Amino acid sequence: MTHSDLTVVGGGVMGLSIAWEAVRRGLQVTLLERDTIGRGTSWTAAGILPPANDRTTADPFDRLRGLSHRLHPQWAAELRATTGIDNGLRHCGGLYLAMSPGEAAALIGLQQYWQAYDIQATRYDTAQLLADEPNLGQGAAATRLRTAFLLPDEYQIRSPDHLRALRAACQQAGVRLHASTLVRKFTERGRAVELETDGQTFHSDAAVLAGGAWSSAIATASGVDFDIIPVRGQMLLYRLPQPPFRRVINEGNRYFVPRDDGHLLVGSYEEEVGFRTDTTPAAIATLRQWAEGLYPDLQPIEPIRTWAGLRPNTIDGFPYIGRVPDRQRLFVATGHFRSGMHLSCGTAVAIVDLLTDTPPSLDLDAFRIGRG
Ligand SMILES: Cc1cc2nc3c(=O)[nH]c(=O)nc-3n(C[C@H](O)[C@H](O)[C@H](O)COP(=O)(O)OP(=O)(O)OC[C@H]3O[C@@H](n4cnc5c(N)ncnc54)[C@H](O)[C@@H]3O)c2cc1C
């Protein structure tokens, strides 16, 4: 029998972040992952971290985003210092382009939001945009741009490297990591939680469910009622001799993420197709068409890789973070949809505050299971 202070179910960004935060605050932690630790949906993510400011907003979601945005550079530095792994955090800035009247209206709406919350945003015309990113000069932005904004405080991380760093940091700090360990069910028994797997039963003082898009199955088996909706996203990866852009480039739900070494990510898509993680020729063709329209130099180049991941969504788009109703020792951290890489640090801090009876860094009421 294995006993810990905390068992974390799920070895994606949420589970690893919670485990690392918990072990750094003195808890003895076990992490159970049914597959490979540091993969899941998190491995597939672009790693865009849009700017947010928790000091200027009362909105709970924006406070979570703002706290996470402040923590990411600290976590990147600490991960690098402890593991030697660079998680790819770059203060690269993000450009937001509007090529249609609808996109322009959406950006003007966002401009009011950025202004209200003191998030730096500079409006660009075509000439300013092309001066900033000359390689957009051959494509659609040169002739069809309606407006653009630069958000200098947008960051990017390389998701696979961030996960590798978190995993190494957890290992170094003594988290007991169990891959290939599917948790079927968790049950509160007296002053402990029992977690049933196919081979072994784990016991701990508390457990956190961080199973991403697959969280509903274990919740239902354990008598906990909430729904997570998987939303597939598809991506392309190119390898170029050097990065064509300095910044993340966003248009609606599509984006380029340029890496230092010339890898260029193109995303993404939103589809509700259950738990299917295959890519489809139609989605890949649409992404290629968008990418080649903005940057025609890509036309003769084949992507080196394509993949899909399942974003964990909820009915109202807010994640579930906090204690499970009517249970003392069960906690949940899931449903972060398109923003799980970004929100992972703030979520981890908030969960570990609860676990350690620390004054809360965030008010989690808006994220509770069973909210109206
Ligand atoms: C194409 C794409 C692009 C994205 N881009 C961004 C981005 O730019 N920025 C951003 O912030 N977010 C982005 N996201 C969203 C982000 O990837 C997710 O919100 C985040 O990865 C969710 O993390 P997680 O740890 O909750 O889930 P996961 O990473 O899926 O981890 C959950 C883990 O739990 C395990 N598990 C499930 N059930 C069990 C069980 N019963 N027992 C044991 N283990 C179990 C799974 O195997 C999995 O490894 C993107 C997503 C996609 C698909």
Short mmCIF file of C-alpha atoms and ligand atoms in Angstrom, two decimals:
data_model
loop_
_atom_site.label_atom_id
_atom_site.label_comp_id
_atom_site.label_asym_id
_atom_site.label_seq_id
_atom_site.Cartn_x
_atom_site.Cartn_y
_atom_site.Cartn_z
CA MET A 1 0.00 0.00 0.00
CA THR A 2 1.31 3.46 -0.98
CA HIS A 3 0.28 6.53 1.03
CA SER A 4 0.93 10.19 0.14
CA ASP A 5 -0.33 13.57 1.22
CA LEU A 6 -1.66 14.12 -2.29
CA THR A 7 -2.37 11.99 -5.34
CA VAL A 8 -2.72 13.78 -8.67
CA VAL A 9 -4.59 11.98 -11.45
CA GLY A 10 -3.30 13.04 -14.88
CA GLY A 11 0.18 13.84 -16.12
CA GLY A 12 -0.61 16.70 -18.51
CA VAL A 13 0.29 20.31 -17.81
CA MET A 14 -2.36 20.65 -15.10
CA GLY A 15 -1.38 17.54 -13.15
CA LEU A 16 2.37 18.18 -13.42
CA SER A 17 1.99 21.84 -12.42
CA ILE A 18 -0.10 20.94 -9.37
CA ALA A 19 2.34 18.19 -8.40
CA TRP A 20 5.33 20.54 -8.70
CA GLU A 21 3.65 23.34 -6.75
CA ALA A 22 2.52 20.90 -4.05
CA VAL A 23 5.92 19.25 -3.58
CA ARG A 24 7.57 22.68 -3.37
CA ARG A 25 5.18 23.54 -0.54
CA GLY A 26 6.17 20.47 1.40
CA LEU A 27 3.57 17.87 0.41
CA GLN A 28 4.47 14.29 -0.40
CA VAL A 29 2.99 13.75 -3.86
CA THR A 30 2.14 10.80 -6.11
CA LEU A 31 1.10 11.35 -9.74
CA LEU A 32 -0.80 8.68 -11.69
CA GLU A 33 -0.98 8.85 -15.50
CA ARG A 34 -2.71 6.22 -17.59
CA ASP A 35 -0.37 6.73 -20.54
CA THR A 36 2.91 8.65 -20.94
CA ILE A 37 3.66 11.47 -18.50
CA GLY A 38 3.92 14.84 -20.22
CA ARG A 39 1.88 14.06 -23.30
CA GLY A 40 -1.93 14.28 -23.26
CA THR A 41 -3.49 17.27 -24.95
CA SER A 42 -0.86 19.51 -23.41
CA TRP A 43 1.87 18.14 -25.67
CA THR A 44 -0.16 19.18 -28.73
CA ALA A 45 -0.68 22.82 -27.65
CA ALA A 46 0.78 25.82 -29.45
CA GLY A 47 1.84 27.43 -26.19
CA ILE A 48 0.51 30.93 -26.83
CA LEU A 49 0.19 32.96 -23.62
CA PRO A 50 -1.86 36.10 -24.37
CA PRO A 51 -1.32 39.05 -22.01
CA ALA A 52 -3.57 39.52 -18.99
CA ASN A 53 -3.53 41.77 -15.95
CA ASP A 54 -4.95 40.53 -12.66
CA ARG A 55 -4.22 43.82 -10.90
CA THR A 56 -6.82 45.74 -12.91
CA THR A 57 -9.76 43.32 -13.07
CA ALA A 58 -12.33 41.82 -10.74
CA ASP A 59 -13.44 39.20 -13.28
CA PRO A 60 -12.51 35.75 -11.90
CA PHE A 61 -11.38 34.34 -15.24
CA ASP A 62 -9.20 37.36 -15.98
CA ARG A 63 -7.73 37.20 -12.49
CA LEU A 64 -6.75 33.58 -13.12
CA ARG A 65 -5.26 34.55 -16.48
CA GLY A 66 -3.44 37.50 -14.97
CA LEU A 67 -1.99 35.51 -12.07
CA SER A 68 -0.83 32.82 -14.50
CA HIS A 69 0.70 35.40 -16.81
CA ARG A 70 2.75 36.84 -13.94
CA LEU A 71 3.84 33.37 -12.82
CA HIS A 72 4.96 31.97 -16.19
CA PRO A 73 8.26 33.90 -16.42
CA GLN A 74 9.06 32.97 -12.79
CA TRP A 75 8.26 29.31 -13.41
CA ALA A 76 10.31 29.28 -16.63
CA ALA A 77 13.31 30.67 -14.76
CA GLU A 78 12.91 28.25 -11.85
CA LEU A 79 12.44 25.27 -14.14
CA ARG A 80 15.55 26.22 -16.05
CA ALA A 81 17.57 26.72 -12.88
CA THR A 82 16.51 23.37 -11.38
CA THR A 83 16.42 21.16 -14.48
CA GLY A 84 18.60 22.93 -17.05
CA ILE A 85 15.67 22.73 -19.50
CA ASP A 86 14.63 25.86 -21.39
CA ASN A 87 10.84 25.63 -21.74
CA GLY A 88 10.95 28.08 -24.65
CA LEU A 89 9.27 30.98 -22.89
CA ARG A 90 9.84 33.99 -25.14
CA HIS A 91 8.52 37.50 -24.64
CA CYS A 92 7.87 37.66 -28.39
CA GLY A 93 4.70 39.76 -28.57
CA GLY A 94 1.61 38.90 -30.57
CA LEU A 95 0.09 40.51 -33.64
CA TYR A 96 -3.68 40.38 -34.11
CA LEU A 97 -4.85 40.86 -37.70
CA ALA A 98 -8.33 41.65 -39.00
CA MET A 99 -8.92 40.90 -42.68
CA SER A 100 -12.73 41.07 -42.75
CA PRO A 101 -15.32 43.48 -41.30
CA GLY A 102 -16.29 40.87 -38.68
CA GLU A 103 -12.70 40.39 -37.56
CA ALA A 104 -12.19 44.16 -37.42
CA ALA A 105 -15.30 44.59 -35.23
CA ALA A 106 -14.06 41.83 -32.92
CA LEU A 107 -10.65 43.50 -32.57
CA ILE A 108 -12.19 46.91 -31.86
CA GLY A 109 -14.21 45.22 -29.10
CA LEU A 110 -11.02 43.67 -27.76
CA GLN A 111 -9.27 47.04 -27.91
CA GLN A 112 -11.80 48.39 -25.39
CA TYR A 113 -11.13 45.40 -23.15
CA TRP A 114 -7.34 45.87 -23.41
CA GLN A 115 -7.68 49.57 -22.61
CA ALA A 116 -10.03 48.97 -19.68
CA TYR A 117 -7.61 46.51 -18.07
CA ASP A 118 -4.42 48.35 -18.87
CA ILE A 119 -3.07 45.73 -21.27
CA GLN A 120 -0.69 47.39 -23.68
CA ALA A 121 -1.96 47.25 -27.29
CA THR A 122 -0.78 49.36 -30.24
CA ARG A 123 -2.91 49.77 -33.33
CA TYR A 124 -1.09 49.25 -36.64
CA ASP A 125 -1.94 50.17 -40.20
CA THR A 126 -0.60 48.09 -43.10
CA ALA A 127 2.69 50.00 -43.38
CA GLN A 128 3.38 49.66 -39.64
CA LEU A 129 2.50 45.97 -39.72
CA LEU A 130 4.83 45.29 -42.64
CA ALA A 131 7.62 47.29 -41.02
CA ASP A 132 7.22 45.06 -37.95
CA GLU A 133 6.91 41.76 -39.88
CA PRO A 134 8.26 42.27 -43.43
CA ASN A 135 7.57 38.65 -44.44
CA LEU A 136 3.83 39.38 -44.33
CA GLY A 137 4.44 41.74 -47.28
CA GLN A 138 3.93 39.15 -50.03
CA GLY A 139 0.60 37.83 -48.75
CA ALA A 140 -2.99 38.76 -48.00
CA ALA A 141 -2.14 41.20 -45.21
CA ALA A 142 -0.44 43.53 -47.70
CA THR A 143 -3.67 44.07 -49.66
CA ARG A 144 -6.60 43.08 -47.43
CA LEU A 145 -5.68 44.21 -43.92
CA ARG A 146 -8.44 46.20 -42.19
CA THR A 147 -6.66 46.74 -38.93
CA ALA A 148 -4.04 45.14 -36.69
CA PHE A 149 -2.84 45.37 -33.09
CA LEU A 150 0.49 44.57 -31.50
CA LEU A 151 0.32 43.16 -27.97
CA PRO A 152 3.93 43.33 -26.83
CA ASP A 153 3.31 41.29 -23.68
CA GLU A 154 2.17 38.12 -25.41
CA TYR A 155 4.53 35.20 -24.66
CA GLN A 156 5.02 31.76 -26.11
CA ILE A 157 6.29 28.54 -24.56
CA ARG A 158 7.22 25.29 -26.30
CA SER A 159 4.70 22.91 -24.83
CA PRO A 160 6.73 19.66 -25.13
CA ASP A 161 9.74 21.37 -23.52
CA HIS A 162 7.62 22.88 -20.75
CA LEU A 163 6.22 19.43 -19.96
CA ARG A 164 9.69 17.87 -20.03
CA ALA A 165 10.92 20.53 -17.61
CA LEU A 166 7.95 20.06 -15.26
CA ARG A 167 8.37 16.31 -15.30
CA ALA A 168 12.09 16.57 -14.54
CA ALA A 169 11.44 19.11 -11.77
CA CYS A 170 8.80 16.84 -10.21
CA GLN A 171 11.14 13.87 -10.38
CA GLN A 172 14.01 15.82 -8.80
CA ALA A 173 11.76 17.07 -6.02
CA GLY A 174 10.64 13.55 -5.14
CA VAL A 175 7.18 13.29 -6.72
CA ARG A 176 6.40 9.60 -7.24
CA LEU A 177 5.54 9.41 -10.93
CA HIS A 178 3.59 6.40 -12.20
CA ALA A 179 3.02 6.15 -15.97
CA SER A 180 0.73 3.52 -17.57
CA THR A 181 -1.52 3.66 -14.50
CA LEU A 182 -5.20 4.17 -15.29
CA VAL A 183 -7.27 5.33 -12.33
CA ARG A 184 -10.72 3.76 -12.48
CA LYS A 185 -12.31 5.43 -9.50
CA PHE A 186 -11.60 7.41 -6.36
CA THR A 187 -13.46 7.07 -3.07
CA GLU A 188 -13.26 8.95 0.22
CA ARG A 189 -12.83 6.56 3.12
CA GLY A 190 -12.67 8.21 6.51
CA ARG A 191 -9.62 10.44 6.55
CA ALA A 192 -8.17 9.16 3.25
CA VAL A 193 -8.88 8.87 -0.46
CA GLU A 194 -8.59 5.49 -2.13
CA LEU A 195 -7.67 5.42 -5.82
CA GLU A 196 -8.32 2.19 -7.66
CA THR A 197 -6.12 1.26 -10.60
CA ASP A 198 -5.96 -2.05 -12.43
CA GLY A 199 -2.90 -3.23 -10.53
CA GLN A 200 -2.75 -1.40 -7.24
CA THR A 201 -4.75 0.76 -4.86
CA PHE A 202 -3.23 4.10 -3.86
CA HIS A 203 -4.12 6.00 -0.69
CA SER A 204 -3.61 9.64 0.14
CA ASP A 205 -4.93 12.40 2.35
CA ALA A 206 -6.30 14.20 -0.73
CA ALA A 207 -6.62 13.70 -4.49
CA VAL A 208 -6.87 16.07 -7.44
CA LEU A 209 -8.49 15.01 -10.70
CA ALA A 210 -6.63 16.62 -13.61
CA GLY A 211 -7.60 14.22 -16.39
CA GLY A 212 -8.17 16.82 -19.12
CA ALA A 213 -10.71 15.86 -21.78
CA TRP A 214 -11.08 12.40 -20.20
CA SER A 215 -12.02 13.66 -16.73
CA SER A 216 -15.75 12.84 -16.92
CA ALA A 217 -15.23 9.06 -17.02
CA ILE A 218 -13.43 8.80 -13.71
CA ALA A 219 -15.69 11.46 -12.17
CA THR A 220 -18.84 9.56 -13.16
CA ALA A 221 -17.41 6.26 -11.88
CA SER A 222 -16.71 8.03 -8.58
CA GLY A 223 -20.20 9.57 -8.26
CA VAL A 224 -19.08 13.11 -9.10
CA ASP A 225 -21.27 14.92 -11.57
CA PHE A 226 -19.77 17.22 -14.20
CA ASP A 227 -19.30 17.13 -17.95
CA ILE A 228 -16.17 17.78 -19.94
CA ILE A 229 -16.62 18.15 -23.69
CA PRO A 230 -13.64 17.19 -25.87
CA VAL A 231 -13.02 19.70 -28.67
CA ARG A 232 -10.50 18.59 -31.27
CA GLY A 233 -7.86 21.01 -32.54
CA GLN A 234 -5.57 20.27 -35.50
CA MET A 235 -2.09 21.66 -36.16
CA LEU A 236 0.64 21.74 -38.81
CA LEU A 237 4.37 22.05 -38.32
CA TYR A 238 6.83 23.40 -40.91
CA ARG A 239 10.61 23.44 -40.66
CA LEU A 240 12.19 26.51 -42.27
CA PRO A 241 15.83 27.59 -42.39
CA GLN A 242 15.04 30.48 -40.06
CA PRO A 243 11.98 31.93 -38.34
CA PRO A 244 9.96 33.97 -40.87
CA PHE A 245 8.33 36.04 -38.11
CA ARG A 246 9.38 37.41 -34.73
CA ARG A 247 5.93 37.44 -33.22
CA VAL A 248 2.95 35.14 -32.78
CA ILE A 249 0.54 36.09 -35.57
CA ASN A 250 -3.17 35.66 -34.87
CA GLU A 251 -6.15 36.05 -37.16
CA GLY A 252 -9.44 34.93 -35.57
CA ASN A 253 -8.86 31.36 -34.37
CA ARG A 254 -5.88 30.83 -36.72
CA TYR A 255 -2.28 31.53 -35.84
CA PHE A 256 1.40 31.18 -36.67
CA VAL A 257 3.81 30.46 -33.83
CA PRO A 258 7.43 30.90 -34.95
CA ARG A 259 10.10 29.06 -32.92
CA ASP A 260 13.71 30.25 -32.61
CA ASP A 261 15.04 27.27 -34.59
CA GLY A 262 12.85 27.81 -37.68
CA HIS A 263 9.99 25.51 -36.73
CA LEU A 264 6.70 27.21 -37.57
CA LEU A 265 3.40 26.04 -36.07
CA VAL A 266 0.10 26.69 -37.81
CA GLY A 267 -3.19 26.22 -35.97
CA SER A 268 -5.95 25.60 -35.36
CA TYR A 269 -9.43 24.17 -35.60
CA GLU A 270 -12.41 23.53 -33.29
CA GLU A 271 -14.52 20.39 -33.81
CA GLU A 272 -16.71 18.31 -31.51
CA VAL A 273 -16.01 14.77 -32.71
CA GLY A 274 -15.89 12.85 -29.44
CA PHE A 275 -12.51 11.41 -28.50
CA ARG A 276 -11.09 11.15 -32.04
CA THR A 277 -7.53 12.43 -32.28
CA ASP A 278 -6.92 11.85 -35.98
CA THR A 279 -6.24 14.71 -38.39
CA THR A 280 -8.43 15.21 -41.44
CA PRO A 281 -7.39 16.16 -44.99
CA ALA A 282 -10.06 18.90 -45.09
CA ALA A 283 -8.86 20.65 -41.92
CA ILE A 284 -5.20 20.35 -42.89
CA ALA A 285 -5.97 21.78 -46.35
CA THR A 286 -7.87 24.71 -44.79
CA LEU A 287 -5.00 25.50 -42.43
CA ARG A 288 -2.49 25.29 -45.28
CA GLN A 289 -4.61 27.59 -47.41
CA TRP A 290 -4.79 30.15 -44.61
CA ALA A 291 -1.04 29.92 -43.94
CA GLU A 292 -0.06 30.15 -47.62
CA GLY A 293 -2.44 33.09 -48.09
CA LEU A 294 -0.62 35.11 -45.45
CA TYR A 295 2.85 33.80 -46.25
CA PRO A 296 3.04 32.57 -49.87
CA ASP A 297 6.65 31.34 -49.46
CA LEU A 298 5.09 28.28 -47.76
CA GLN A 299 3.39 27.14 -50.99
CA PRO A 300 6.13 24.78 -52.21
CA ILE A 301 6.91 23.48 -48.72
CA GLU A 302 5.31 20.40 -47.15
CA PRO A 303 4.56 20.44 -43.42
CA ILE A 304 6.87 18.01 -41.63
CA ARG A 305 4.16 16.92 -39.22
CA THR A 306 0.46 17.25 -38.43
CA TRP A 307 -1.38 16.32 -35.24
CA ALA A 308 -4.57 16.81 -33.27
CA GLY A 309 -5.38 17.22 -29.59
CA LEU A 310 -8.55 17.29 -27.48
CA ARG A 311 -9.23 20.50 -25.59
CA PRO A 312 -11.21 19.94 -22.40
CA ASN A 313 -14.22 22.27 -22.59
CA THR A 314 -17.16 22.88 -20.23
CA ILE A 315 -20.75 23.99 -20.87
CA ASP A 316 -20.02 27.63 -19.94
CA GLY A 317 -16.35 27.77 -20.97
CA PHE A 318 -15.10 28.21 -17.38
CA PRO A 319 -12.82 25.51 -15.97
CA TYR A 320 -13.64 23.48 -12.86
CA ILE A 321 -11.14 24.31 -10.12
CA GLY A 322 -11.59 23.52 -6.45
CA ARG A 323 -13.05 21.10 -3.96
CA VAL A 324 -15.67 18.60 -5.16
CA PRO A 325 -19.04 19.43 -3.50
CA ASP A 326 -19.81 17.34 -0.40
CA ARG A 327 -16.32 15.81 -0.39
CA GLN A 328 -13.59 16.94 1.94
CA ARG A 329 -10.59 15.41 0.22
CA LEU A 330 -11.39 15.43 -3.48
CA PHE A 331 -10.40 18.30 -5.74
CA VAL A 332 -10.68 18.97 -9.44
CA ALA A 333 -8.66 21.02 -11.96
CA THR A 334 -9.92 20.53 -15.48
CA GLY A 335 -11.90 22.07 -18.35
CA HIS A 336 -9.39 24.77 -19.32
CA PHE A 337 -10.34 24.47 -23.01
CA ARG A 338 -8.08 26.65 -25.24
CA SER A 339 -6.05 28.11 -22.36
CA GLY A 340 -4.76 25.24 -20.26
CA MET A 341 -1.08 25.92 -20.91
CA HIS A 342 -1.61 29.54 -19.94
CA LEU A 343 -3.81 28.92 -16.88
CA SER A 344 -1.80 26.02 -15.47
CA CYS A 345 0.43 28.00 -13.07
CA GLY A 346 -2.43 29.99 -11.52
CA THR A 347 -4.58 26.87 -11.25
CA ALA A 348 -1.78 24.97 -9.52
CA VAL A 349 -1.23 27.76 -7.00
CA ALA A 350 -4.97 28.03 -6.28
CA ILE A 351 -5.37 24.28 -5.76
CA VAL A 352 -2.34 24.02 -3.50
CA ASP A 353 -3.55 27.04 -1.49
CA LEU A 354 -6.71 25.02 -0.77
CA LEU A 355 -4.79 21.86 0.06
CA THR A 356 -2.48 23.63 2.48
CA ASP A 357 -5.06 25.97 4.08
CA THR A 358 -3.14 28.95 2.75
CA PRO A 359 -5.03 32.26 2.31
CA PRO A 360 -6.33 31.97 -1.26
CA SER A 361 -4.51 33.65 -4.13
CA LEU A 362 -7.80 33.56 -6.09
CA ASP A 363 -11.52 33.41 -5.37
CA LEU A 364 -12.57 30.08 -6.92
CA ASP A 365 -16.34 30.42 -6.54
CA ALA A 366 -16.86 31.02 -10.28
CA PHE A 367 -15.04 27.75 -11.02
CA ARG A 368 -16.93 25.44 -8.64
CA ILE A 369 -18.72 22.30 -9.80
CA GLY A 370 -22.49 22.85 -9.77
CA ARG A 371 -22.33 26.61 -10.40
CA GLY A 372 -25.55 28.07 -11.81
C1 LIG B 1 -4.32 22.19 -31.05
C2 LIG B 1 -4.34 22.80 -29.68
C3 LIG B 1 -3.67 24.00 -29.44
C4 LIG B 1 -3.67 24.56 -28.17
N1 LIG B 1 -2.98 25.71 -27.95
C5 LIG B 1 -2.98 26.28 -26.72
C6 LIG B 1 -2.26 27.48 -26.49
O1 LIG B 1 -1.64 28.03 -27.40
N2 LIG B 1 -2.28 28.01 -25.23
C7 LIG B 1 -2.95 27.41 -24.20
O2 LIG B 1 -2.92 27.94 -23.08
N3 LIG B 1 -3.64 26.26 -24.39
C8 LIG B 1 -3.68 25.69 -25.63
N4 LIG B 1 -4.40 24.55 -25.85
C9 LIG B 1 -5.22 24.00 -24.75
C10 LIG B 1 -4.38 23.17 -23.81
O3 LIG B 1 -3.61 22.26 -24.56
C11 LIG B 1 -5.27 22.40 -22.82
O4 LIG B 1 -6.18 23.28 -22.19
C12 LIG B 1 -4.39 21.74 -21.75
O5 LIG B 1 -3.37 20.99 -22.37
C13 LIG B 1 -5.19 20.85 -20.82
O6 LIG B 1 -4.26 20.28 -19.93
P1 LIG B 1 -4.68 19.09 -18.97
O7 LIG B 1 -3.51 18.75 -18.15
O8 LIG B 1 -5.96 19.46 -18.29
O9 LIG B 1 -5.05 17.91 -19.98
P2 LIG B 1 -4.08 16.85 -20.68
O10 LIG B 1 -2.85 17.47 -21.16
O11 LIG B 1 -4.91 16.11 -21.68
O12 LIG B 1 -3.69 15.89 -19.49
C14 LIG B 1 -4.62 15.03 -18.90
C15 LIG B 1 -3.92 13.71 -18.64
O13 LIG B 1 -4.74 12.91 -17.80
C16 LIG B 1 -4.59 11.57 -18.20
N5 LIG B 1 -5.75 10.83 -17.70
C17 LIG B 1 -7.05 11.01 -18.06
N6 LIG B 1 -7.83 10.15 -17.38
C18 LIG B 1 -7.01 9.43 -16.57
C19 LIG B 1 -7.24 8.39 -15.63
N7 LIG B 1 -8.46 7.92 -15.39
N8 LIG B 1 -6.18 7.86 -14.97
C20 LIG B 1 -4.92 8.33 -15.20
N9 LIG B 1 -4.65 9.32 -16.10
C21 LIG B 1 -5.69 9.86 -16.76
C22 LIG B 1 -4.51 11.65 -19.71
O14 LIG B 1 -3.90 10.50 -20.26
C23 LIG B 1 -3.67 12.91 -19.91
O15 LIG B 1 -2.29 12.63 -20.01
C24 LIG B 1 -4.39 23.93 -27.11
C25 LIG B 1 -5.04 22.73 -27.34
C26 LIG B 1 -5.02 22.16 -28.61
C27 LIG B 1 -5.72 20.86 -28.85
#
